[in-house]
Coordinates of C-alpha atoms and ligand atoms in Angstrom, one line a residue:
M171 CA -61.1 -20.3 20.7
F172 CA -60.4 -18.7 17.3
L173 CA -57.6 -16.3 18.4
P174 CA -55.3 -18.9 20.2
T175 CA -55.5 -21.2 17.1
R176 CA -54.3 -18.3 14.8
R177 CA -51.5 -17.6 17.2
K178 CA -50.6 -21.3 17.3
N179 CA -50.6 -21.4 13.5
R180 CA -48.3 -18.4 13.3
T181 CA -45.9 -20.0 15.9
F182 CA -45.8 -23.2 13.8
A183 CA -45.1 -21.3 10.6
L184 CA -42.3 -19.3 12.3
L185 CA -40.9 -22.5 13.8
F186 CA -41.1 -24.2 10.4
C187 CA -39.1 -21.3 8.7
V188 CA -36.4 -21.4 11.4
I189 CA -36.0 -25.2 11.1
T190 CA -35.9 -25.1 7.3
F191 CA -33.3 -22.3 7.3
T192 CA -31.1 -24.0 9.9
T193 CA -31.3 -27.3 8.1
F194 CA -30.3 -25.6 4.9
L195 CA -27.4 -23.8 6.6
F196 CA -26.1 -27.1 8.2
S197 CA -26.6 -29.2 5.1
Y198 CA -24.7 -26.6 3.1
T199 CA -21.7 -26.5 5.4
L200 CA -21.7 -30.2 6.2
R201 CA -21.9 -31.3 2.6
D202 CA -18.5 -29.7 2.1
P203 CA -16.7 -29.1 5.3
S204 CA -14.0 -27.0 3.6
V205 CA -16.6 -24.4 2.7
D206 CA -16.8 -21.7 5.1
F207 CA -20.4 -20.6 4.6
F208 CA -20.1 -17.2 6.0
R209 CA -16.9 -16.4 4.2
H210 CA -18.5 -17.6 1.0
A211 CA -21.6 -15.5 1.7
F212 CA -19.4 -12.4 2.3
R213 CA -17.4 -13.0 -0.8
L214 CA -20.6 -13.2 -2.8
S215 CA -21.7 -9.9 -1.4
D216 CA -18.3 -8.5 -2.1
G217 CA -18.8 -9.4 -5.7
L218 CA -22.2 -7.9 -5.7
F219 CA -21.1 -4.6 -4.2
S220 CA -17.7 -4.4 -5.9
K221 CA -19.3 -3.1 -9.1
G222 CA -19.5 0.7 -9.0
Q223 CA -16.8 1.0 -6.3
C224 CA -15.8 4.4 -7.6
S225 CA -16.8 6.8 -10.2
C226 CA -13.9 6.2 -12.6
A227 CA -14.5 4.2 -15.8
R228 CA -12.6 1.3 -14.0
C229 CA -11.8 1.0 -10.3
V230 CA -8.8 -0.8 -8.8
A231 CA -11.0 -2.5 -6.2
E232 CA -13.7 -3.5 -8.6
A233 CA -14.2 -7.0 -9.8
Q234 CA -13.6 -7.2 -13.5
D235 CA -15.8 -9.2 -15.9
G236 CA -14.8 -12.9 -15.6
D237 CA -13.4 -12.4 -12.1
D238 CA -14.7 -14.5 -9.3
G239 CA -14.1 -14.2 -5.6
G240 CA -11.1 -16.5 -5.9
S241 CA -9.2 -14.3 -8.5
W242 CA -5.5 -13.6 -8.0
F243 CA -6.1 -10.0 -7.1
A244 CA -9.1 -10.5 -4.8
E245 CA -7.2 -13.1 -2.8
R246 CA -4.4 -10.6 -2.0
F247 CA -6.1 -7.2 -1.9
N248 CA -7.0 -6.3 1.6
R249 CA -8.4 -2.8 2.2
S250 CA -8.7 -3.4 5.9
V251 CA -5.0 -3.0 6.5
H252 CA -4.6 0.7 6.5
P253 CA -1.4 1.8 4.7
L254 CA -0.6 4.8 7.0
M255 CA 0.2 4.9 10.7
T256 CA -2.1 6.6 13.2
R257 CA -2.0 6.4 17.0
D258 CA -4.9 3.9 16.8
N259 CA -3.2 1.4 14.5
S260 CA 0.3 1.9 15.8
V261 CA 0.1 -0.9 18.3
L262 CA 1.8 -3.8 16.5
T263 CA 1.3 -7.5 17.0
D264 CA 4.4 -9.3 18.4
D265 CA 4.9 -10.9 15.0
T266 CA 4.8 -7.7 13.1
F267 CA 7.1 -5.9 15.6
K268 CA 9.6 -8.7 15.5
W269 CA 9.6 -8.8 11.7
W270 CA 9.9 -5.0 11.5
Q271 CA 12.7 -4.8 14.0
W272 CA 14.6 -7.5 12.1
L273 CA 14.7 -5.3 9.0
Q274 CA 17.4 -3.0 10.2
A275 CA 18.3 -4.2 13.7
E276 CA 19.1 -1.6 16.3
R277 CA 21.3 -2.4 19.2
R278 CA 19.4 -0.4 21.8
P279 CA 16.1 0.7 20.3
A280 CA 14.0 3.3 22.2
N281 CA 10.6 2.4 23.5
F282 CA 8.4 2.2 20.4
S283 CA 5.1 3.4 21.9
E284 CA 6.8 6.3 23.6
V285 CA 8.4 7.4 20.3
V286 CA 5.0 7.0 18.6
E287 CA 3.4 9.2 21.2
E288 CA 6.0 11.9 20.7
L289 CA 5.7 11.5 16.9
F290 CA 2.0 12.4 16.9
R291 CA 2.7 15.4 19.0
V292 CA 4.8 16.7 16.1
I293 CA 2.8 15.5 13.1
P294 CA -1.0 15.2 12.7
D295 CA -2.7 12.0 13.8
E296 CA -5.3 11.7 11.0
V297 CA -7.0 8.9 9.1
L298 CA -6.6 9.8 5.5
Y299 CA -7.8 8.3 2.2
A300 CA -10.3 6.0 3.8
D301 CA -13.0 7.7 1.7
A302 CA -13.4 5.1 -1.1
G303 CA -16.9 5.0 -2.5
P304 CA -19.0 5.3 -5.6
K305 CA -18.6 9.1 -5.8
R306 CA -14.8 9.1 -5.7
C307 CA -12.5 8.8 -8.7
R308 CA -8.9 9.4 -7.5
T309 CA -6.4 8.9 -10.2
C310 CA -2.7 8.4 -9.3
A311 CA 0.6 8.2 -11.0
V312 CA 3.4 6.3 -9.3
V313 CA 6.7 7.4 -10.7
G314 CA 9.7 5.2 -10.2
N315 CA 13.2 6.3 -10.9
S316 CA 14.0 4.0 -13.9
G317 CA 16.1 5.2 -16.8
N318 CA 13.3 4.1 -19.1
L319 CA 11.8 7.6 -18.4
K320 CA 14.6 9.3 -20.3
G321 CA 13.2 10.7 -23.5
A322 CA 9.7 9.2 -22.8
Q323 CA 8.0 12.6 -22.7
Y324 CA 5.5 11.6 -20.1
G325 CA 5.7 14.9 -18.2
A326 CA 2.3 16.4 -19.2
L327 CA 0.5 13.1 -18.7
I328 CA 2.1 12.5 -15.3
D329 CA 1.1 16.0 -14.1
S330 CA -2.5 15.4 -15.1
F331 CA -3.1 12.9 -12.3
D332 CA -4.7 13.8 -8.9
F333 CA -1.9 12.2 -6.9
V334 CA 1.7 12.0 -8.2
L335 CA 3.9 9.8 -6.0
R336 CA 7.7 10.0 -6.4
M337 CA 10.4 8.4 -4.3
N338 CA 13.9 8.9 -2.9
Q339 CA 16.0 11.3 -5.0
A340 CA 13.6 11.7 -7.9
P341 CA 14.8 15.0 -9.3
T342 CA 12.2 16.8 -11.5
A343 CA 14.1 20.1 -12.3
G344 CA 15.6 19.7 -15.8
F345 CA 13.6 16.5 -16.4
E346 CA 10.1 18.0 -16.6
E347 CA 9.3 16.9 -20.1
D348 CA 9.9 13.3 -19.3
V349 CA 8.9 12.9 -15.7
G350 CA 6.7 16.0 -15.0
A351 CA 6.9 18.6 -12.3
K352 CA 4.1 17.8 -9.9
T353 CA 4.7 15.8 -6.7
T354 CA 1.8 15.3 -4.2
H355 CA 3.5 12.6 -2.2
H356 CA 7.2 11.9 -1.8
V357 CA 8.1 8.5 -0.4
M358 CA 11.4 8.2 1.4
Y359 CA 13.4 6.8 4.3
P360 CA 15.9 8.8 6.4
E361 CA 18.9 7.7 4.4
S362 CA 17.3 8.7 1.1
A363 CA 15.6 11.9 2.4
K364 CA 15.5 15.2 0.5
D365 CA 13.9 18.6 1.0
L366 CA 10.4 19.1 -0.3
D367 CA 8.2 22.1 -1.0
N368 CA 5.4 23.1 1.3
T369 CA 2.6 21.4 -0.6
T370 CA 4.1 18.0 -1.0
R371 CA 3.3 15.2 1.5
L372 CA 6.4 13.5 2.9
V373 CA 5.7 9.7 3.3
L374 CA 8.2 8.2 5.6
I375 CA 8.9 4.5 5.4
P376 CA 10.3 3.6 8.8
F377 CA 12.6 0.5 9.0
K378 CA 13.4 1.0 12.7
T379 CA 12.4 3.0 15.8
L380 CA 15.3 5.3 15.2
D381 CA 13.7 6.3 11.8
L382 CA 10.6 7.6 13.7
Q383 CA 13.0 9.5 16.1
W384 CA 14.8 10.8 13.0
I385 CA 11.7 12.4 11.5
I386 CA 10.8 14.0 14.8
S387 CA 14.3 15.4 15.1
A388 CA 14.6 16.4 11.4
L389 CA 11.4 18.5 11.8
T390 CA 12.4 20.0 15.1
T391 CA 15.8 20.0 16.9
G392 CA 18.0 18.4 14.2
T393 CA 20.0 16.4 16.8
I394 CA 20.0 13.0 14.9
K395 CA 22.7 13.0 12.2
H396 CA 23.4 9.3 11.8
T397 CA 21.4 6.1 11.6
Y398 CA 23.4 3.3 10.1
A399 CA 24.8 6.0 7.7
P400 CA 25.0 9.8 7.8
V401 CA 21.5 11.3 7.4
A402 CA 20.2 14.9 6.8
S403 CA 19.9 16.3 10.3
R404 CA 17.1 18.7 9.2
I405 CA 14.6 18.4 6.4
K406 CA 12.5 21.0 4.7
A407 CA 9.0 19.6 4.6
N408 CA 5.6 20.7 5.8
K409 CA 5.2 18.9 9.1
D410 CA 1.4 19.1 8.9
K411 CA 1.6 16.9 5.8
V412 CA 4.0 14.2 7.0
L413 CA 2.6 10.6 6.8
I414 CA 4.1 7.4 8.1
Y415 CA 4.0 4.1 6.2
S416 CA 2.5 1.6 8.6
P417 CA 4.8 -1.4 9.6
T418 CA 1.7 -3.6 9.5
F419 CA 1.0 -2.6 5.9
F420 CA 4.7 -3.0 5.1
K421 CA 4.6 -6.6 6.3
Y422 CA 1.4 -7.3 4.5
V423 CA 3.0 -6.1 1.2
F424 CA 6.0 -8.3 1.8
E425 CA 4.1 -11.4 2.7
T426 CA 1.0 -11.2 0.6
W427 CA 2.2 -9.5 -2.5
L428 CA 5.8 -10.6 -2.7
E429 CA 5.2 -13.9 -0.9
G430 CA 8.3 -13.2 1.2
H431 CA 10.7 -12.8 -1.7
G432 CA 13.7 -10.6 -1.2
R433 CA 14.6 -9.3 2.2
Y434 CA 12.0 -6.5 2.0
P435 CA 10.1 -4.6 -0.7
S436 CA 11.7 -1.7 -2.5
T437 CA 10.6 1.9 -2.0
G438 CA 9.0 1.7 -5.5
F439 CA 7.0 -1.4 -4.8
L440 CA 5.9 -0.1 -1.4
S441 CA 4.8 3.1 -3.2
L442 CA 2.9 1.2 -5.8
M443 CA 1.1 -0.8 -3.2
L444 CA 0.2 2.4 -1.3
A445 CA -1.3 3.7 -4.5
V446 CA -3.2 0.5 -5.2
H447 CA -4.8 0.8 -1.7
I448 CA -5.6 4.6 -1.6
C449 CA -6.4 5.3 -5.3
D450 CA -9.2 4.3 -7.7
Q451 CA -7.0 4.3 -10.8
V452 CA -3.2 3.7 -10.8
S453 CA -0.8 4.5 -13.6
V454 CA 2.8 3.4 -13.2
F455 CA 5.9 5.1 -14.8
G456 CA 9.6 4.5 -14.4
F457 CA 9.7 0.9 -13.3
G458 CA 11.9 -1.8 -14.7
A459 CA 14.8 -1.8 -17.1
D460 CA 15.2 0.4 -20.2
Q461 CA 14.9 -1.0 -23.7
Y462 CA 18.6 -2.2 -23.5
G463 CA 18.1 -4.0 -20.2
N464 CA 19.8 -1.3 -18.1
W465 CA 18.5 -0.7 -14.6
H466 CA 19.9 2.8 -14.0
H467 CA 18.1 5.9 -12.8
Y468 CA 16.8 8.5 -15.3
W469 CA 19.3 11.1 -14.2
E470 CA 22.2 8.8 -14.6
E471 CA 24.1 7.5 -17.7
S472 CA 22.9 4.1 -18.7
N473 CA 26.3 2.6 -18.3
L474 CA 26.0 3.2 -14.6
S475 CA 24.0 0.0 -14.3
G476 CA 22.0 1.4 -11.3
A477 CA 22.0 0.6 -7.7
F478 CA 18.4 -0.6 -7.6
R479 CA 18.9 -3.9 -9.2
H480 CA 22.0 -4.7 -7.1
T481 CA 21.1 -3.7 -3.6
G482 CA 20.9 -7.3 -2.6
V483 CA 17.8 -6.6 -0.4
H484 CA 15.1 -6.5 -3.1
D485 CA 13.9 -9.2 -5.4
A486 CA 13.7 -6.9 -8.5
D487 CA 12.4 -9.7 -10.8
R488 CA 9.6 -10.8 -8.4
E489 CA 8.6 -7.1 -7.9
Y490 CA 8.5 -6.5 -11.6
N491 CA 6.6 -9.7 -12.3
V492 CA 3.9 -8.7 -9.8
T493 CA 3.8 -5.3 -11.4
L494 CA 3.3 -7.0 -14.8
Q495 CA 0.6 -9.2 -13.4
L496 CA -1.3 -6.2 -12.0
A497 CA -1.1 -4.6 -15.4
D498 CA -2.2 -7.8 -17.1
K499 CA -5.2 -8.0 -14.9
H500 CA -6.0 -4.3 -15.7
K501 CA -5.5 -3.2 -12.1
I502 CA -2.8 -0.7 -13.1
T503 CA -1.7 0.8 -16.3
L504 CA 2.0 0.4 -16.9
F505 CA 3.9 2.9 -19.0
R506 CA 7.1 1.2 -20.0
G507 CA 8.9 4.3 -21.4
R508 CA 11.7 4.0 -23.9
Ligands
LIG744 O1 16.6 3.4 -6.9 P1 15.5 4.0 -6.2 O2 15.0 3.0 -5.0 O3 15.6 5.4 -5.7 O4 14.3 4.0 -7.2 C1 12.9 4.1 -6.8 C2 12.1 2.9 -7.3 O5 12.0 2.9 -8.7 C3 12.8 1.6 -6.9 O6 12.5 1.3 -5.6 C4 12.2 0.7 -8.0 O7 11.0 0.2 -7.5 C5 12.0 1.6 -9.2 N1 13.1 1.4 -10.1 C6 13.0 0.5 -11.1 N2 14.0 0.4 -12.1 C7 15.1 1.2 -12.1 C8 15.2 2.1 -11.0 C9 14.2 2.2 -10.1 O8 12.0 -0.2 -11.2 N3 15.9 1.0 -13.0

């Protein structure tokens, strides 16, 4: 007699808990239909866990005091889109593939997945930099090519970062005092390619299938000499250190961070976003105009107003504004040079 009653009581208690929890859940979501309970709950846990995201004094991914889940940065920052291509993430959605192919349309593009297969027979297929955590403090310098670096004397500071990302021509010889000498990652596309030393990682931004074929060729047979312009048929670079910028990430940067402004993001902005997603602390050098409003490169005379601003494909103002906003929200440190 006694045992069944205890079991009954337990069953009632359990039932009571389940009903109370379900009622709470429904009343919460029904009170405000626009509230996605689970999304909210996850955002809350994001907030709880985002403190101590890395071992630096301040971490890019960490919520700052006064931030809530709806802050400008948190709404955009998405660590689940991996910046670099691997075999696994190389399958593009129709939307992404269409958008990406539209960037520099090819008349008769080769079969994308076959090219990707071939690519990963030449370069390693590795998932890198997905090691964010409370023990990591990866500091990065993103060095753009602005003339505001001339005379800035940032060289020693730039060389002190774990990662130093440069892009396109970015000469260092003869400019060491201002721009440093270290390059861990060099971001480029076929038409801007240059030779690298054995320790530097080449990060290729592909704009078309032919660009993937070009890197295969440039590291092996040297048969491709022309894309829409003449390109280096061979490139000196360590093929075990070549990385490919993911078209999915490329589109995410364009749509989420630039809100579709310009035709596509500049190499500089793409590099900055790469750093924001793989580093814990990001310092930015060589972006924007110099103190006189010139947009030239640091190796050019300032009266050569600089190709960057006038390419017609980038929205330089929008990019710079987002960069300023990141600095304003303490997500990056911006060094404005001279
Ligand atoms: O001109 P280039 O694309 O080689 O420069 C690399 C990057 O440096 C640009 O994509 C741009 O983001 C940045 N840059 C800049 N201001 C300049 C020159 C370059 O912000 N005056």
